[in-house]
Amino acid sequence: MKQFQYLKATNNAGVISAIAKPGTKIIAGGTNLIDLMKRGVMAPDKLVDINNLPLKDISQTDTGLHIGALALNSAVSENNLVMQQQPLLAMALKAGASPQLRNMATVGGNMMQRTRCTYFYDTAMPCNKREPGSGCGAIGGFNRMHAIFGASSKCIAVHPSDMCVALAALDATVTLSGPKGNRTIPFTDFHRLPGETPQFDNHLANGEMILGVNIPANNFARNSYYLKVRDRQSYAFALVSCAAALDIQNDTIQNVRLAMGGVAHKPWRLFDAEKALVGKKPTEENFAAAAQLAMQGAKGYEYNSFKLKLAPATITEALKHAAGLI
Ligand code: SF4
């Protein structure tokens, strides 16, 4: 591993000025960054440890819940406010990684984690995300875990998070702080598609850090479910996952939120399927029709075309669980 400097931050302003310099990265739980540094995929000159900043709070606000960027994944998943008001988020977090990793990983770090594309981690292979212009080993390679939505000719990687899929579904917002002050953006606008510049995973500006996320209050707590389909029951990334949240009144769907993981470079919100379900009865037939609608524009590659069938089946199953049909 390349030698690096280590700095313990005492305030946000110090972090922002430090990370504005090229080669400086934030470290919190380090559950992904340290792996990447050991393998030579990332080689920062300086790490800024932000663990002493007061960003661990999980609190009620006038509009919903606030979760600080340094709240641990385990703490959020077991927090009473989260379990009662946003059980979808608790389920998604518990589906991610292992208990040991969830005890180290933070909410901000979860958002910043990088793809698990094997070519990205193998420095002997071409990868436009790791080394822009070098090519993509996965296109034409072993692409079983890769995207079916929103990919480009430069990169077909997927974002690996479960937590982020739930936050995208729940209309969360992200508060960022940087040299120009604070700003809040929709969670669905935080991560980006690969396009021509897959080296960028998100829309963080230079020198910006994550302060936390806010989840607006909703009526989804009784009918929500996170379904993760993976190669083994624990400690595996999603082949396909679906966050489903329903507001059902008098046997009619008043409101619905749907997002998928394991299918795109960012959490993939299913806006058309949501619109199609509003006003409908919560039946398997309606769920399956919405799931088919969600597949418009999907494209498989040599080894991941099974996702074209697995994805709509996962959406349908998640909705059935959320509605209490199974
Ligand atoms: Fe790299 Fe993206 Fe291609 Fe994977 S899919 S090898 S991350 S460019």
Tab-separated table of C-alpha atoms and ligand atoms in Angstrom:
chain	number	residue	atom	x	y	z
A	1	MET	CA	0.000	0.000	0.000
A	2	LYS	CA	1.219	3.475	-0.841
A	3	GLN	CA	2.196	5.551	2.186
A	4	PHE	CA	-0.250	8.324	3.095
A	5	GLN	CA	-0.682	11.132	5.603
A	6	TYR	CA	-3.390	10.867	8.261
A	7	LEU	CA	-5.259	13.811	9.757
A	8	LYS	CA	-7.972	13.752	12.425
A	9	ALA	CA	-10.551	16.448	11.671
A	10	THR	CA	-12.067	18.544	14.464
A	11	ASN	CA	-14.570	20.571	12.431
A	12	ASN	CA	-16.383	20.587	9.066
A	13	ALA	CA	-14.452	23.587	7.739
A	14	GLY	CA	-11.169	21.726	8.206
A	15	VAL	CA	-12.510	18.735	6.292
A	16	ILE	CA	-13.818	20.878	3.431
A	17	SER	CA	-10.548	22.717	2.979
A	18	ALA	CA	-8.542	19.477	3.228
A	19	ILE	CA	-10.572	17.485	0.674
A	20	ALA	CA	-10.538	20.350	-1.850
A	21	LYS	CA	-6.910	19.377	-2.484
A	22	PRO	CA	-6.394	16.556	-5.019
A	23	GLY	CA	-5.388	13.241	-3.483
A	24	THR	CA	-7.141	13.824	-0.145
A	25	LYS	CA	-10.007	11.527	0.854
A	26	ILE	CA	-12.359	11.307	3.822
A	27	ILE	CA	-12.231	8.188	5.978
A	28	ALA	CA	-14.938	7.163	8.459
A	29	GLY	CA	-15.611	3.420	8.877
A	30	GLY	CA	-13.124	2.581	6.118
A	31	THR	CA	-14.913	-0.667	5.231
A	32	ASN	CA	-14.538	-0.080	1.488
A	33	LEU	CA	-11.743	2.501	1.206
A	34	ILE	CA	-9.159	0.420	3.086
A	35	ASP	CA	-9.826	-2.573	0.792
A	36	LEU	CA	-9.419	-0.345	-2.245
A	37	MET	CA	-6.155	1.077	-0.897
A	38	LYS	CA	-4.749	-2.377	-0.080
A	39	ARG	CA	-5.441	-3.494	-3.642
A	40	GLY	CA	-3.982	-0.344	-5.193
A	41	VAL	CA	-7.303	0.656	-6.748
A	42	MET	CA	-7.259	3.935	-4.815
A	43	ALA	CA	-4.060	5.545	-3.572
A	44	PRO	CA	-4.802	8.787	-1.682
A	45	ASP	CA	-1.933	10.983	-0.430
A	46	LYS	CA	-3.863	11.986	2.673
A	47	LEU	CA	-6.806	10.645	4.683
A	48	VAL	CA	-8.984	12.946	6.778
A	49	ASP	CA	-10.599	11.012	9.623
A	50	ILE	CA	-14.005	12.564	10.376
A	51	ASN	CA	-15.091	10.210	13.162
A	52	ASN	CA	-14.872	12.959	15.821
A	53	LEU	CA	-17.371	15.247	14.064
A	54	PRO	CA	-20.875	15.485	15.604
A	55	LEU	CA	-22.674	13.765	12.722
A	56	LYS	CA	-23.993	10.611	14.397
A	57	ASP	CA	-27.471	11.788	15.366
A	58	ILE	CA	-30.709	10.031	14.446
A	59	SER	CA	-33.512	12.420	15.322
A	60	GLN	CA	-37.096	13.440	14.736
A	61	THR	CA	-37.571	16.675	12.782
A	62	ASP	CA	-40.667	18.709	11.879
A	63	THR	CA	-40.849	16.914	8.542
A	64	GLY	CA	-39.585	13.405	9.297
A	65	LEU	CA	-36.292	11.846	10.347
A	66	HIS	CA	-32.748	13.141	10.182
A	67	ILE	CA	-29.832	10.708	10.089
A	68	GLY	CA	-26.294	12.043	10.381
A	69	ALA	CA	-23.603	10.950	7.935
A	70	LEU	CA	-21.629	9.222	10.704
A	71	ALA	CA	-24.530	7.191	12.119
A	72	LEU	CA	-23.482	3.555	11.946
A	73	ASN	CA	-25.446	1.239	9.669
A	74	SER	CA	-26.103	-1.025	12.677
A	75	ALA	CA	-27.295	1.883	14.849
A	76	VAL	CA	-29.703	3.104	12.168
A	77	SER	CA	-31.099	-0.369	11.493
A	78	GLU	CA	-31.819	-0.884	15.211
A	79	ASN	CA	-33.037	2.625	16.027
A	80	ASN	CA	-36.619	2.751	17.339
A	81	LEU	CA	-37.601	5.821	15.313
A	82	VAL	CA	-36.330	4.196	12.118
A	83	MET	CA	-37.943	0.822	12.832
A	84	GLN	CA	-41.308	2.414	13.649
A	85	GLN	CA	-41.440	5.129	10.974
A	86	GLN	CA	-39.207	3.825	8.166
A	87	PRO	CA	-39.001	0.030	8.515
A	88	LEU	CA	-38.064	-0.253	4.828
A	89	LEU	CA	-34.745	1.439	5.607
A	90	ALA	CA	-34.104	-0.849	8.586
A	91	MET	CA	-34.794	-3.919	6.423
A	92	ALA	CA	-32.492	-2.751	3.653
A	93	LEU	CA	-29.670	-2.037	6.089
A	94	LYS	CA	-30.001	-5.440	7.733
A	95	ALA	CA	-29.796	-7.070	4.280
A	96	GLY	CA	-26.414	-5.435	3.659
A	97	ALA	CA	-22.922	-6.780	4.396
A	98	SER	CA	-22.382	-8.572	7.748
A	99	PRO	CA	-23.015	-7.544	11.393
A	100	GLN	CA	-19.311	-6.737	11.822
A	101	LEU	CA	-19.265	-4.488	8.764
A	102	ARG	CA	-22.542	-2.792	9.729
A	103	ASN	CA	-20.943	-1.963	13.084
A	104	MET	CA	-18.181	-0.028	11.310
A	105	ALA	CA	-19.880	1.318	8.177
A	106	THR	CA	-21.503	4.758	8.297
A	107	VAL	CA	-24.443	6.168	6.345
A	108	GLY	CA	-22.182	8.575	4.441
A	109	GLY	CA	-19.673	5.823	3.713
A	110	ASN	CA	-22.433	3.528	2.500
A	111	MET	CA	-23.427	6.225	-0.004
A	112	MET	CA	-19.798	6.663	-1.091
A	113	GLN	CA	-18.941	2.975	-1.473
A	114	ARG	CA	-17.727	1.990	-4.906
A	115	THR	CA	-18.889	-0.674	-7.308
A	116	ARG	CA	-17.890	-4.290	-6.664
A	117	CYS	CA	-17.248	-4.933	-10.383
A	118	THR	CA	-14.376	-7.439	-10.282
A	119	TYR	CA	-12.544	-5.706	-13.134
A	120	PHE	CA	-12.552	-2.458	-11.137
A	121	TYR	CA	-10.724	-4.266	-8.317
A	122	ASP	CA	-8.244	-6.072	-10.609
A	123	THR	CA	-5.552	-3.548	-11.489
A	124	ALA	CA	-4.252	-5.843	-14.262
A	125	MET	CA	-7.534	-5.433	-16.182
A	126	PRO	CA	-8.893	-2.475	-18.170
A	127	CYS	CA	-11.467	-0.379	-16.337
A	128	ASN	CA	-12.698	3.080	-17.331
A	129	LYS	CA	-13.865	3.761	-13.795
A	130	ARG	CA	-10.455	3.067	-12.249
A	131	GLU	CA	-8.388	4.350	-15.163
A	132	PRO	CA	-10.387	6.513	-17.617
A	133	GLY	CA	-9.757	5.590	-21.232
A	134	SER	CA	-8.385	2.115	-20.509
A	135	GLY	CA	-11.558	0.306	-21.629
A	136	CYS	CA	-14.127	-1.832	-19.854
A	137	GLY	CA	-13.266	-5.406	-18.956
A	138	ALA	CA	-16.866	-6.252	-18.123
A	139	ILE	CA	-18.339	-5.416	-21.548
A	140	GLY	CA	-17.536	-8.623	-23.396
A	141	GLY	CA	-16.233	-10.153	-20.164
A	142	PHE	CA	-17.924	-11.915	-17.252
A	143	ASN	CA	-20.768	-9.501	-16.553
A	144	ARG	CA	-23.168	-11.552	-14.462
A	145	MET	CA	-23.490	-8.896	-11.701
A	146	HIS	CA	-23.781	-5.930	-14.055
A	147	ALA	CA	-26.371	-3.356	-15.101
A	148	ILE	CA	-29.496	-3.790	-17.189
A	149	PHE	CA	-30.564	-0.131	-16.946
A	150	GLY	CA	-28.760	3.144	-17.648
A	151	ALA	CA	-25.393	1.661	-18.670
A	152	SER	CA	-23.093	3.230	-21.257
A	153	SER	CA	-20.494	2.035	-23.741
A	154	LYS	CA	-17.891	3.065	-21.155
A	155	CYS	CA	-19.212	1.252	-18.056
A	156	ILE	CA	-21.933	-1.230	-17.095
A	157	ALA	CA	-21.219	-1.381	-13.347
A	158	VAL	CA	-23.898	-1.322	-10.639
A	159	HIS	CA	-24.008	0.530	-7.329
A	160	PRO	CA	-23.692	-2.061	-4.561
A	161	SER	CA	-25.680	-0.487	-1.701
A	162	ASP	CA	-28.938	-1.784	-0.207
A	163	MET	CA	-29.440	1.229	2.082
A	164	CYS	CA	-29.333	3.617	-0.866
A	165	VAL	CA	-32.126	1.735	-2.658
A	166	ALA	CA	-34.435	2.265	0.318
A	167	LEU	CA	-33.448	5.939	0.667
A	168	ALA	CA	-34.120	6.506	-3.050
A	169	ALA	CA	-37.552	4.894	-2.692
A	170	LEU	CA	-38.404	6.941	0.412
A	171	ASP	CA	-37.845	10.349	-1.247
A	172	ALA	CA	-34.921	11.102	1.073
A	173	THR	CA	-32.792	14.190	0.595
A	174	VAL	CA	-29.056	14.605	1.191
A	175	THR	CA	-27.489	17.632	2.856
A	176	LEU	CA	-23.994	18.470	1.646
A	177	SER	CA	-21.503	21.044	2.850
A	178	GLY	CA	-18.738	22.564	0.768
A	179	PRO	CA	-16.727	25.683	-0.026
A	180	LYS	CA	-19.910	27.451	-1.248
A	181	GLY	CA	-21.957	26.548	1.852
A	182	ASN	CA	-24.629	23.918	2.441
A	183	ARG	CA	-27.063	22.527	-0.117
A	184	THR	CA	-29.739	19.843	-0.051
A	185	ILE	CA	-30.504	17.637	-3.056
A	186	PRO	CA	-32.913	14.740	-3.680
A	187	PHE	CA	-31.300	11.403	-2.839
A	188	THR	CA	-32.142	10.192	-6.353
A	189	ASP	CA	-29.873	12.948	-7.727
A	190	PHE	CA	-26.871	12.068	-5.548
A	191	HIS	CA	-25.583	9.100	-7.558
A	192	ARG	CA	-25.143	9.330	-11.307
A	193	LEU	CA	-25.199	7.165	-14.407
A	194	PRO	CA	-21.827	6.328	-15.992
A	195	GLY	CA	-22.190	8.113	-19.348
A	196	GLU	CA	-18.816	9.148	-20.772
A	197	THR	CA	-17.247	9.679	-17.330
A	198	PRO	CA	-17.751	6.535	-15.214
A	199	GLN	CA	-14.897	7.567	-12.914
A	200	PHE	CA	-17.488	9.761	-11.154
A	201	ASP	CA	-19.965	7.845	-9.001
A	202	ASN	CA	-21.983	10.827	-7.777
A	203	HIS	CA	-22.635	14.561	-8.038
A	204	LEU	CA	-20.535	15.680	-5.072
A	205	ALA	CA	-18.697	18.861	-6.071
A	206	ASN	CA	-15.005	19.287	-5.328
A	207	GLY	CA	-14.530	19.893	-1.599
A	208	GLU	CA	-18.048	18.787	-0.605
A	209	MET	CA	-18.818	16.407	2.250
A	210	ILE	CA	-22.050	14.665	3.285
A	211	LEU	CA	-23.675	15.975	6.479
A	212	GLY	CA	-26.664	13.620	6.566
A	213	VAL	CA	-29.921	12.471	5.034
A	214	ASN	CA	-33.519	13.448	5.744
A	215	ILE	CA	-36.492	11.167	5.191
A	216	PRO	CA	-39.900	12.846	4.951
A	217	ALA	CA	-42.765	11.408	6.998
A	218	ASN	CA	-45.010	9.014	5.065
A	219	ASN	CA	-47.749	6.404	5.439
A	220	PHE	CA	-45.633	3.455	4.278
A	221	ALA	CA	-44.658	1.923	7.626
A	222	ARG	CA	-47.401	-0.753	7.613
A	223	ASN	CA	-46.833	-1.922	4.047
A	224	SER	CA	-43.201	-1.916	3.031
A	225	TYR	CA	-40.648	-4.590	2.180
A	226	TYR	CA	-37.067	-4.910	0.984
A	227	LEU	CA	-36.427	-8.027	-1.076
A	228	LYS	CA	-32.837	-8.890	-1.942
A	229	VAL	CA	-32.044	-11.743	-4.315
A	230	ARG	CA	-28.435	-12.907	-4.043
A	231	ASP	CA	-26.246	-15.966	-4.454
A	232	ARG	CA	-26.244	-16.761	-0.728
A	233	GLN	CA	-28.402	-15.677	2.190
A	234	SER	CA	-25.859	-13.427	3.893
A	235	TYR	CA	-22.839	-11.274	3.113
A	236	ALA	CA	-23.445	-11.093	-0.628
A	237	PHE	CA	-24.290	-8.250	-2.973
A	238	ALA	CA	-27.655	-8.145	-4.714
A	239	LEU	CA	-28.185	-9.708	-8.086
A	240	VAL	CA	-31.441	-7.784	-7.987
A	241	SER	CA	-33.187	-6.105	-5.064
A	242	CYS	CA	-36.420	-4.173	-4.721
A	243	ALA	CA	-37.619	-1.658	-2.134
A	244	ALA	CA	-41.415	-1.516	-2.150
A	245	ALA	CA	-43.569	0.826	-0.066
A	246	LEU	CA	-47.353	1.027	-0.277
A	247	ASP	CA	-49.999	3.247	1.294
A	248	ILE	CA	-53.166	1.149	1.107
A	249	GLN	CA	-56.515	2.611	2.192
A	250	ASN	CA	-59.831	0.739	1.778
A	251	ASP	CA	-58.133	-1.916	-0.349
A	252	THR	CA	-56.890	0.715	-2.815
A	253	ILE	CA	-53.312	1.849	-3.372
A	254	GLN	CA	-53.171	5.554	-2.512
A	255	ASN	CA	-49.437	5.951	-2.881
A	256	VAL	CA	-46.465	3.764	-3.777
A	257	ARG	CA	-42.682	3.969	-3.950
A	258	LEU	CA	-40.463	1.490	-5.790
A	259	ALA	CA	-36.713	1.321	-6.343
A	260	MET	CA	-34.313	-1.401	-7.432
A	261	GLY	CA	-30.730	-2.300	-6.611
A	262	GLY	CA	-28.230	-4.415	-8.529
A	263	VAL	CA	-29.532	-3.187	-11.868
A	264	ALA	CA	-27.908	0.218	-12.517
A	265	HIS	CA	-25.005	2.542	-11.699
A	266	LYS	CA	-27.342	4.224	-9.179
A	267	PRO	CA	-30.400	3.154	-7.159
A	268	TRP	CA	-33.039	2.746	-9.863
A	269	ARG	CA	-36.378	4.363	-9.079
A	270	LEU	CA	-39.416	2.895	-10.894
A	271	PHE	CA	-41.497	6.035	-11.469
A	272	ASP	CA	-43.680	4.639	-14.285
A	273	ALA	CA	-44.590	1.524	-12.300
A	274	GLU	CA	-45.455	3.704	-9.292
A	275	LYS	CA	-47.810	5.871	-11.370
A	276	ALA	CA	-49.471	2.793	-12.843
A	277	LEU	CA	-50.288	1.371	-9.395
A	278	VAL	CA	-51.922	4.449	-7.836
A	279	GLY	CA	-55.687	3.914	-7.542
A	280	LYS	CA	-55.407	0.181	-8.245
A	281	LYS	CA	-56.225	-2.773	-6.003
A	282	PRO	CA	-53.208	-4.431	-4.355
A	283	THR	CA	-53.393	-7.664	-6.365
A	284	GLU	CA	-50.721	-9.924	-7.817
A	285	GLU	CA	-51.984	-9.203	-11.346
A	286	ASN	CA	-51.636	-5.438	-10.897
A	287	PHE	CA	-48.202	-5.857	-9.317
A	288	ALA	CA	-46.996	-8.079	-12.179
A	289	ALA	CA	-48.289	-5.585	-14.787
A	290	ALA	CA	-46.463	-2.728	-13.028
A	291	ALA	CA	-43.301	-4.840	-12.863
A	292	GLN	CA	-43.428	-5.422	-16.626
A	293	LEU	CA	-43.835	-1.681	-17.156
A	294	ALA	CA	-40.736	-1.102	-15.048
A	295	MET	CA	-38.670	-3.222	-17.452
A	296	GLN	CA	-39.026	-0.855	-20.415
A	297	GLY	CA	-35.569	0.019	-21.713
A	298	ALA	CA	-33.823	-2.860	-19.915
A	299	LYS	CA	-30.884	-4.421	-21.752
A	300	GLY	CA	-28.970	-7.555	-20.814
A	301	TYR	CA	-25.411	-8.611	-21.600
A	302	GLU	CA	-23.983	-12.069	-22.226
A	303	TYR	CA	-24.057	-13.313	-18.622
A	304	ASN	CA	-26.677	-11.143	-16.937
A	305	SER	CA	-29.710	-11.505	-19.226
A	306	PHE	CA	-31.296	-13.666	-16.533
A	307	LYS	CA	-31.908	-10.366	-14.709
A	308	LEU	CA	-34.480	-9.427	-17.374
A	309	LYS	CA	-36.726	-12.127	-15.869
A	310	LEU	CA	-35.459	-11.952	-12.319
A	311	ALA	CA	-36.075	-8.199	-11.987
A	312	PRO	CA	-39.841	-8.151	-12.694
A	313	ALA	CA	-40.286	-11.279	-10.570
A	314	THR	CA	-38.457	-9.543	-7.701
A	315	ILE	CA	-40.600	-6.395	-8.015
A	316	THR	CA	-43.783	-8.490	-7.963
A	317	GLU	CA	-42.633	-10.504	-4.948
A	318	ALA	CA	-41.564	-7.394	-3.029
A	319	LEU	CA	-44.945	-5.772	-3.671
A	320	LYS	CA	-46.777	-8.918	-2.579
A	321	HIS	CA	-44.783	-8.968	0.675
A	322	ALA	CA	-45.407	-5.256	1.218
A	323	ALA	CA	-49.157	-5.683	0.647
A	324	GLY	CA	-49.316	-8.683	2.992
A	325	LEU	CA	-50.336	-11.103	0.226
A	326	ILE	CA	-47.546	-13.488	1.297
B	1	SF4	FE1	-14.740	-0.734	-14.902
B	1	SF4	FE2	-17.308	-0.112	-15.115
B	1	SF4	FE3	-16.247	-1.700	-16.898
B	1	SF4	FE4	-16.524	-2.575	-14.368
B	1	SF4	S1	-18.175	-2.085	-15.777
B	1	SF4	S2	-14.724	-2.809	-15.741
B	1	SF4	S3	-16.246	-0.660	-13.247
B	1	SF4	S4	-15.677	0.429	-16.553
